[in-house]
């Protein structure tokens, strides 16, 4: 079964009608939008490559006839229907995953030594907790297979297991949220109020790759709006919504958090970061611009908003604002932030805004690895 995962971005330029007039004007001038900037980010192989995976990574290449076309590392070509169009928000008619994962031949097959299925099962049930923890981490390349996924799910749900091992299980299972049982296990952790905070935080973040499912998206939005009382867990839900911020409802929830002066500063900054993927939307771009210009706004929020404008620095108005700050601001931090926004370091951008990205060899780096 194909495991659909990761970020669902509305693909600007794939459907000309329904997109905001301002963005169309930018395209007419040949200026890149946030989607183009994301593509540049994904093309920069600056971080160490992750361990090899047994999943075949299929990368989006083309949108044609309301179908999403993917090219896989294995050489295969996949064609999938567009996902969850949102006509009410004025977004393009189709949305495609940036990546699809499907079971593939193990890259370890060429070597004489690797962890086979029976060894991995035994290691995941080893009486030594440090061995179990190492085995959970080692199971990531195989997590699409039941022999790895089933015992890792058992570890996640075992309240007698050490918390740090369960946290690692949630992290690894983020690569398998295409399966309903995995999503159910993660949401159960969230709904049980007696689970450790750090585990609930990781369970929220692990669901970032499942926001294409309406139930997951609703769960995260409800947690942000009213249901989640723990501050850190609520911020984790905000973090996870970055992969859905191109959709109007999550975008509105995040924007409301960012606008509210009653929210704590770190919470507002987290919402701002999760809106970066939506910088191609004029409402989000205008919100960031307003925050930058508001002299009564808290400085950390203004600095983060300046950084976010790197995703729209080819807009003439944004560019003019950043240049004005760079040349005339009396605050050195603002000037430096404007310089960086006008000429952003792509590795810094993807780390600050916790963006997933593709390596030169086609490998995929999930933002959850740094959490």
CSV table of C-alpha atoms in Angstrom, one decimal:
chain,number,residue,atom,x,y,z
A,1,UNK,CA,0.0,0.0,0.0
A,2,UNK,CA,1.3,3.4,-0.9
A,3,UNK,CA,1.9,5.5,2.2
A,4,UNK,CA,1.0,9.1,1.6
A,5,UNK,CA,3.0,11.3,3.9
A,6,UNK,CA,4.5,14.6,4.6
A,7,UNK,CA,3.5,18.1,3.7
A,8,UNK,CA,0.5,18.9,1.6
A,9,UNK,CA,1.2,22.2,-0.1
A,10,UNK,CA,-1.3,23.9,-2.4
A,11,UNK,CA,0.7,24.1,-5.6
A,12,UNK,CA,0.6,27.6,-6.8
A,13,UNK,CA,0.7,27.9,-10.6
A,14,UNK,CA,-0.8,24.5,-11.2
A,15,UNK,CA,-4.3,25.9,-11.7
A,16,UNK,CA,-4.4,29.5,-12.9
A,17,UNK,CA,-7.9,30.3,-11.8
A,18,UNK,CA,-8.9,30.9,-8.2
A,19,UNK,CA,-5.5,32.1,-7.1
A,20,UNK,CA,-5.1,35.6,-5.7
A,21,UNK,CA,-4.6,38.3,-8.3
A,22,UNK,CA,-1.5,39.5,-6.6
A,23,UNK,CA,0.2,36.2,-6.9
A,24,UNK,CA,-0.7,35.9,-10.5
A,25,UNK,CA,0.9,39.3,-11.0
A,26,UNK,CA,4.1,38.1,-9.5
A,27,UNK,CA,4.1,35.1,-11.8
A,28,UNK,CA,3.5,37.4,-14.8
A,29,UNK,CA,6.7,39.2,-13.8
A,30,UNK,CA,8.6,36.0,-13.6
A,31,UNK,CA,9.1,36.4,-9.8
A,32,UNK,CA,9.1,33.2,-7.7
A,33,UNK,CA,6.4,32.7,-5.0
A,34,UNK,CA,6.8,30.8,-1.7
A,35,UNK,CA,6.4,27.5,-3.6
A,36,UNK,CA,9.4,28.4,-5.7
A,37,UNK,CA,11.4,29.3,-2.6
A,38,UNK,CA,10.4,26.0,-1.1
A,39,UNK,CA,11.7,24.2,-4.2
A,40,UNK,CA,15.0,26.1,-3.8
A,41,UNK,CA,15.2,25.0,-0.2
A,42,UNK,CA,14.6,21.4,-1.0
A,43,UNK,CA,17.4,21.5,-3.7
A,44,UNK,CA,20.1,22.5,-1.2
A,45,UNK,CA,21.9,19.3,0.1
A,46,UNK,CA,23.7,20.9,3.0
A,47,UNK,CA,22.9,18.6,6.0
A,48,UNK,CA,24.3,15.1,6.6
A,49,UNK,CA,22.3,12.4,4.8
A,50,UNK,CA,20.0,10.2,6.9
A,51,UNK,CA,20.3,6.5,7.3
A,52,UNK,CA,19.2,4.5,4.3
A,53,UNK,CA,15.5,3.6,4.2
A,54,UNK,CA,13.5,0.6,2.9
A,55,UNK,CA,10.8,3.0,1.7
A,56,UNK,CA,10.8,4.0,-2.0
A,57,UNK,CA,10.7,7.9,-2.0
A,58,UNK,CA,8.5,9.3,-4.8
A,59,UNK,CA,8.8,13.0,-5.4
A,60,UNK,CA,6.2,15.2,-7.0
A,61,UNK,CA,7.2,16.2,-10.6
A,62,UNK,CA,4.1,17.4,-12.5
A,63,UNK,CA,0.4,18.3,-12.2
A,64,UNK,CA,-1.6,17.4,-15.3
A,65,UNK,CA,-5.3,16.8,-15.9
A,66,UNK,CA,-6.0,17.1,-12.1
A,67,UNK,CA,-3.5,14.3,-11.4
A,68,UNK,CA,-0.3,14.4,-9.4
A,69,UNK,CA,2.7,12.8,-11.1
A,70,UNK,CA,5.5,11.4,-9.0
A,71,UNK,CA,9.0,10.0,-9.9
A,72,UNK,CA,10.4,7.4,-7.5
A,73,UNK,CA,13.9,6.7,-6.5
A,74,UNK,CA,13.4,3.2,-7.9
A,75,UNK,CA,12.7,4.7,-11.3
A,76,UNK,CA,8.9,4.0,-11.1
A,77,UNK,CA,6.4,6.7,-12.0
A,78,UNK,CA,3.2,7.1,-9.9
A,79,UNK,CA,0.0,9.0,-10.8
A,80,UNK,CA,-2.3,10.0,-8.0
A,81,UNK,CA,-5.5,12.1,-7.9
A,82,UNK,CA,-5.3,15.6,-6.5
A,83,UNK,CA,-6.0,15.8,-2.8
A,84,UNK,CA,-8.6,17.8,-0.9
A,85,UNK,CA,-9.2,20.8,-3.2
A,86,UNK,CA,-10.3,23.9,-1.2
A,87,UNK,CA,-12.3,26.2,-3.6
A,88,UNK,CA,-13.7,28.3,-0.8
A,89,UNK,CA,-10.3,29.8,0.1
A,90,UNK,CA,-9.4,30.8,-3.5
A,91,UNK,CA,-6.6,28.2,-3.7
A,92,UNK,CA,-5.7,26.2,-6.7
A,93,UNK,CA,-8.0,23.4,-7.7
A,94,UNK,CA,-5.6,20.7,-6.9
A,95,UNK,CA,-3.2,19.9,-4.1
A,96,UNK,CA,-0.5,17.2,-4.2
A,97,UNK,CA,1.8,15.7,-1.6
A,98,UNK,CA,5.4,16.8,-2.1
A,99,UNK,CA,6.5,13.2,-1.4
A,100,UNK,CA,4.9,9.7,-1.3
A,101,UNK,CA,6.5,6.8,0.5
A,102,UNK,CA,5.9,3.2,-0.6
A,103,UNK,CA,7.6,-0.1,0.4
A,104,UNK,CA,10.7,-0.7,-1.6
A,105,UNK,CA,13.7,-3.1,-1.7
A,106,UNK,CA,16.0,-2.7,1.3
A,107,UNK,CA,19.2,-0.7,0.5
A,108,UNK,CA,20.9,-3.1,2.9
A,109,UNK,CA,20.3,-6.0,0.5
A,110,UNK,CA,23.7,-5.5,-1.1
A,111,UNK,CA,25.5,-6.0,2.2
A,112,UNK,CA,26.1,-9.2,4.1
A,113,UNK,CA,25.3,-7.7,7.5
A,114,UNK,CA,22.0,-6.0,8.4
A,115,UNK,CA,19.2,-6.4,10.9
A,116,UNK,CA,16.8,-9.0,9.6
A,117,UNK,CA,13.2,-9.1,10.6
A,118,UNK,CA,13.5,-11.8,13.3
A,119,UNK,CA,16.5,-10.0,14.9
A,120,UNK,CA,14.7,-6.7,15.0
A,121,UNK,CA,11.6,-8.2,16.6
A,122,UNK,CA,13.8,-9.8,19.3
A,123,UNK,CA,15.7,-6.5,19.9
A,124,UNK,CA,12.5,-4.5,20.3
A,125,UNK,CA,11.5,-6.9,23.1
A,126,UNK,CA,14.9,-7.2,24.7
A,127,UNK,CA,14.9,-6.9,28.5
A,128,UNK,CA,17.6,-4.2,28.4
A,129,UNK,CA,15.8,-0.8,28.0
A,130,UNK,CA,18.8,0.7,26.2
A,131,UNK,CA,18.8,-2.1,23.7
A,132,UNK,CA,15.1,-1.6,23.1
A,133,UNK,CA,15.6,2.2,22.6
A,134,UNK,CA,18.4,1.6,20.1
A,135,UNK,CA,16.2,-1.0,18.3
A,136,UNK,CA,13.3,1.5,18.1
A,137,UNK,CA,15.6,4.0,16.4
A,138,UNK,CA,17.0,1.3,14.1
A,139,UNK,CA,13.5,0.3,13.1
A,140,UNK,CA,12.8,3.5,11.1
A,141,UNK,CA,14.0,2.2,7.7
A,142,UNK,CA,11.6,-0.8,8.2
A,143,UNK,CA,8.7,0.9,9.8
A,144,UNK,CA,6.5,0.3,6.8
A,145,UNK,CA,6.6,-3.4,7.5
A,146,UNK,CA,4.5,-5.1,10.1
A,147,UNK,CA,7.4,-6.9,11.7
A,148,UNK,CA,8.8,-3.5,12.8
A,149,UNK,CA,5.6,-1.4,13.0
A,150,UNK,CA,3.6,-3.8,15.3
A,151,UNK,CA,6.2,-4.0,18.1
A,152,UNK,CA,7.0,-0.3,17.9
A,153,UNK,CA,3.3,0.5,18.2
A,154,UNK,CA,3.2,-1.8,21.2
A,155,UNK,CA,6.0,0.1,22.8
A,156,UNK,CA,4.2,3.4,22.2
A,157,UNK,CA,1.1,2.1,23.9
A,158,UNK,CA,2.8,0.4,26.8
A,159,UNK,CA,2.5,2.6,29.9
A,160,UNK,CA,4.9,0.4,31.8
A,161,UNK,CA,7.6,1.2,29.2
A,162,UNK,CA,10.2,3.9,29.9
A,163,UNK,CA,9.0,7.3,28.7
A,164,UNK,CA,12.0,8.2,26.6
A,165,UNK,CA,11.7,4.9,24.7
A,166,UNK,CA,8.0,5.6,24.0
A,167,UNK,CA,9.0,9.1,22.8
A,168,UNK,CA,11.3,7.5,20.3
A,169,UNK,CA,8.6,5.2,19.2
A,170,UNK,CA,6.3,8.1,18.4
A,171,UNK,CA,9.1,9.8,16.5
A,172,UNK,CA,9.7,6.7,14.3
A,173,UNK,CA,6.0,6.1,13.8
A,174,UNK,CA,5.7,9.6,12.2
A,175,UNK,CA,7.1,7.9,9.1
A,176,UNK,CA,4.1,5.5,9.0
A,177,UNK,CA,1.1,7.8,9.6
A,178,UNK,CA,-0.3,6.7,6.3
A,179,UNK,CA,-1.7,3.7,8.2
A,180,UNK,CA,-4.9,4.3,10.2
A,181,UNK,CA,-3.7,2.1,13.1
A,182,UNK,CA,-0.6,4.3,13.6
A,183,UNK,CA,-2.7,7.5,13.5
A,184,UNK,CA,-5.1,5.9,16.1
A,185,UNK,CA,-2.2,5.0,18.4
A,186,UNK,CA,-0.8,8.5,18.3
A,187,UNK,CA,-4.2,10.2,18.8
A,188,UNK,CA,-4.9,7.8,21.8
A,189,UNK,CA,-1.7,9.1,23.4
A,190,UNK,CA,-2.9,12.7,23.0
A,191,UNK,CA,-6.4,12.0,24.2
A,192,UNK,CA,-5.3,10.3,27.4
A,193,UNK,CA,-4.6,13.1,29.8
A,194,UNK,CA,-2.5,10.9,32.1
A,195,UNK,CA,0.3,10.3,29.6
A,196,UNK,CA,3.6,12.0,30.2
A,197,UNK,CA,3.9,15.5,28.8
A,198,UNK,CA,7.0,14.8,26.6
A,199,UNK,CA,5.2,11.8,25.0
A,200,UNK,CA,2.1,13.9,24.2
A,201,UNK,CA,4.3,16.6,22.7
A,202,UNK,CA,6.0,14.1,20.4
A,203,UNK,CA,2.7,12.4,19.5
A,204,UNK,CA,1.3,15.8,18.4
A,205,UNK,CA,4.4,16.5,16.3
A,206,UNK,CA,4.4,13.0,14.8
A,207,UNK,CA,1.0,13.8,13.3
A,208,UNK,CA,2.5,16.6,11.1
A,209,UNK,CA,2.8,14.0,8.3
A,210,UNK,CA,-0.9,13.1,8.6
A,211,UNK,CA,-2.6,16.5,8.3
A,212,UNK,CA,-4.0,15.5,4.9
A,213,UNK,CA,-6.5,13.5,6.9
A,214,UNK,CA,-9.4,15.6,8.0
A,215,UNK,CA,-9.7,13.9,11.5
A,216,UNK,CA,-6.1,14.6,12.3
A,217,UNK,CA,-6.3,18.2,11.0
A,218,UNK,CA,-9.5,18.7,13.2
A,219,UNK,CA,-7.8,17.2,16.2
A,220,UNK,CA,-4.8,19.6,15.9
A,221,UNK,CA,-7.0,22.6,15.3
A,222,UNK,CA,-9.3,21.8,18.3
A,223,UNK,CA,-6.2,21.3,20.5
A,224,UNK,CA,-4.9,24.8,19.5
A,225,UNK,CA,-8.3,26.5,19.9
A,226,UNK,CA,-9.6,25.1,23.2
A,227,UNK,CA,-9.1,21.4,24.1
A,228,UNK,CA,-5.3,21.3,24.9
A,229,UNK,CA,-4.6,22.8,28.3
A,230,UNK,CA,-0.9,22.0,28.6
A,231,UNK,CA,1.2,24.8,27.2
A,232,UNK,CA,3.9,22.7,25.6
A,233,UNK,CA,1.5,20.2,24.1
A,234,UNK,CA,-0.5,23.0,22.6
A,235,UNK,CA,2.6,24.5,21.0
A,236,UNK,CA,3.4,21.0,19.6
A,237,UNK,CA,-0.1,21.0,17.9
A,238,UNK,CA,0.7,24.4,16.5
A,239,UNK,CA,4.1,23.1,15.3
A,240,UNK,CA,2.4,20.2,13.5
A,241,UNK,CA,-0.1,22.4,11.7
A,242,UNK,CA,2.7,23.9,9.5
A,243,UNK,CA,2.1,21.1,7.0
A,244,UNK,CA,-1.6,22.2,6.7
A,245,UNK,CA,-1.1,26.0,6.7
A,246,UNK,CA,-1.8,26.3,3.0
A,247,UNK,CA,-5.4,25.3,3.8
A,248,UNK,CA,-7.8,28.1,4.9
A,249,UNK,CA,-9.0,26.6,8.2
A,250,UNK,CA,-5.6,25.8,9.7
A,251,UNK,CA,-4.3,29.1,8.3
A,252,UNK,CA,-7.1,31.0,10.2
A,253,UNK,CA,-6.4,29.1,13.4
A,254,UNK,CA,-2.7,29.9,13.3
A,255,UNK,CA,-3.3,33.5,12.3
A,256,UNK,CA,-5.7,34.0,15.2
A,257,UNK,CA,-3.0,32.8,17.6
A,258,UNK,CA,-0.4,35.0,16.0
A,259,UNK,CA,-2.6,38.1,16.2
A,260,UNK,CA,-3.6,37.6,19.8
A,261,UNK,CA,-1.7,39.8,22.3
A,262,UNK,CA,-3.1,37.5,25.1
A,263,UNK,CA,-1.0,34.6,23.9
A,264,UNK,CA,2.5,34.0,25.3
A,265,UNK,CA,5.3,35.2,23.1
A,266,UNK,CA,6.8,31.8,22.3
A,267,UNK,CA,3.3,30.5,21.3
A,268,UNK,CA,2.8,33.4,18.9
A,269,UNK,CA,6.3,32.8,17.4
A,270,UNK,CA,5.5,29.1,16.9
A,271,UNK,CA,2.3,30.0,15.1
A,272,UNK,CA,4.3,32.5,12.9
A,273,UNK,CA,6.8,29.7,12.0
A,274,UNK,CA,4.0,27.4,11.0
A,275,UNK,CA,2.6,30.0,8.7
A,276,UNK,CA,5.8,30.2,6.6
A,277,UNK,CA,4.5,27.6,4.1
A,278,UNK,CA,1.6,30.0,3.4
A,279,UNK,CA,3.6,33.0,2.5
A,280,UNK,CA,2.2,32.7,-1.0
A,281,UNK,CA,-1.2,33.8,0.4
A,282,UNK,CA,-1.6,37.5,0.4
A,283,UNK,CA,-3.4,37.4,3.8
A,284,UNK,CA,-0.4,35.8,5.5
A,285,UNK,CA,2.0,38.1,3.7
A,286,UNK,CA,0.0,41.1,4.8
A,287,UNK,CA,-0.2,39.9,8.4
A,288,UNK,CA,3.6,39.5,8.5
A,289,UNK,CA,4.1,42.9,7.0
A,290,UNK,CA,1.7,44.5,9.6
A,291,UNK,CA,3.6,42.8,12.4
A,292,UNK,CA,6.9,44.2,11.2
A,293,UNK,CA,5.6,47.7,10.9
A,294,UNK,CA,3.8,47.7,14.3
A,295,UNK,CA,6.2,49.6,16.6
A,296,UNK,CA,4.1,48.4,19.6
A,297,UNK,CA,4.6,44.8,18.7
A,298,UNK,CA,7.0,42.7,20.8
A,299,UNK,CA,10.4,42.7,19.4
A,300,UNK,CA,10.9,38.9,19.1
A,301,UNK,CA,7.6,38.6,17.1
A,302,UNK,CA,8.7,41.4,14.8
A,303,UNK,CA,12.1,39.8,14.2
A,304,UNK,CA,10.4,36.5,13.4
A,305,UNK,CA,8.1,38.2,11.0
A,306,UNK,CA,11.0,39.9,9.2
A,307,UNK,CA,12.6,36.4,8.8
A,308,UNK,CA,9.3,35.1,7.5
A,309,UNK,CA,9.2,37.8,4.8
A,310,UNK,CA,12.2,36.0,3.2
A,311,UNK,CA,9.5,33.8,1.7
A,312,UNK,CA,8.1,36.8,-0.2
A,313,UNK,CA,11.2,38.9,-0.7
A,314,UNK,CA,10.5,39.1,-4.5
A,315,UNK,CA,7.3,41.0,-3.8
A,316,UNK,CA,8.2,44.6,-4.6
A,317,UNK,CA,6.4,45.9,-1.5
A,318,UNK,CA,8.1,43.4,0.8
A,319,UNK,CA,11.4,44.1,-0.8
A,320,UNK,CA,11.0,47.8,-0.3
A,321,UNK,CA,10.0,47.3,3.3
A,322,UNK,CA,13.0,45.1,4.0
A,323,UNK,CA,15.4,47.6,2.2
A,324,UNK,CA,14.0,50.4,4.3
A,325,UNK,CA,14.6,48.6,7.5
A,326,UNK,CA,18.1,47.5,6.4
A,327,UNK,CA,19.1,51.1,5.5
A,328,UNK,CA,17.2,53.2,8.0
A,329,UNK,CA,16.3,51.3,11.2
A,330,UNK,CA,18.1,52.5,14.3
A,331,UNK,CA,17.9,48.9,15.7
A,332,UNK,CA,20.9,46.8,14.7
A,333,UNK,CA,19.0,43.5,15.2
A,334,UNK,CA,16.2,44.7,12.8
A,335,UNK,CA,18.8,45.7,10.2
A,336,UNK,CA,20.6,42.4,10.4
A,337,UNK,CA,17.3,40.5,10.2
A,338,UNK,CA,16.3,42.5,7.1
A,339,UNK,CA,19.6,41.7,5.4
A,340,UNK,CA,19.2,38.0,6.1
A,341,UNK,CA,15.6,38.1,4.8
A,342,UNK,CA,16.7,39.7,1.6
A,343,UNK,CA,19.5,37.2,1.1
A,344,UNK,CA,18.4,34.2,3.1
A,345,UNK,CA,20.5,31.2,4.0
A,346,UNK,CA,18.4,28.2,2.9
A,347,UNK,CA,19.7,25.8,5.5
A,348,UNK,CA,18.9,28.4,8.2
A,349,UNK,CA,15.4,29.0,6.8
A,350,UNK,CA,14.4,25.3,6.7
A,351,UNK,CA,15.8,24.7,10.3
A,352,UNK,CA,14.1,27.8,11.8
A,353,UNK,CA,10.8,27.1,10.2
A,354,UNK,CA,11.1,23.3,10.7
A,355,UNK,CA,10.7,22.5,7.0
A,356,UNK,CA,11.1,19.0,5.5
A,357,UNK,CA,13.5,18.8,2.6
A,358,UNK,CA,15.0,16.5,0.0
A,359,UNK,CA,18.6,15.5,-0.2
A,360,UNK,CA,20.6,15.4,-3.4
A,361,UNK,CA,20.4,11.6,-3.6
A,362,UNK,CA,16.6,11.8,-3.2
A,363,UNK,CA,16.6,11.0,0.5
A,364,UNK,CA,14.1,12.8,2.7
A,365,UNK,CA,14.8,14.6,6.0
A,366,UNK,CA,11.9,15.0,8.3
A,367,UNK,CA,11.8,18.0,10.7
A,368,UNK,CA,10.8,15.8,13.6
A,369,UNK,CA,14.4,14.5,13.7
A,370,UNK,CA,15.5,17.7,15.3
A,371,UNK,CA,12.7,17.7,17.9
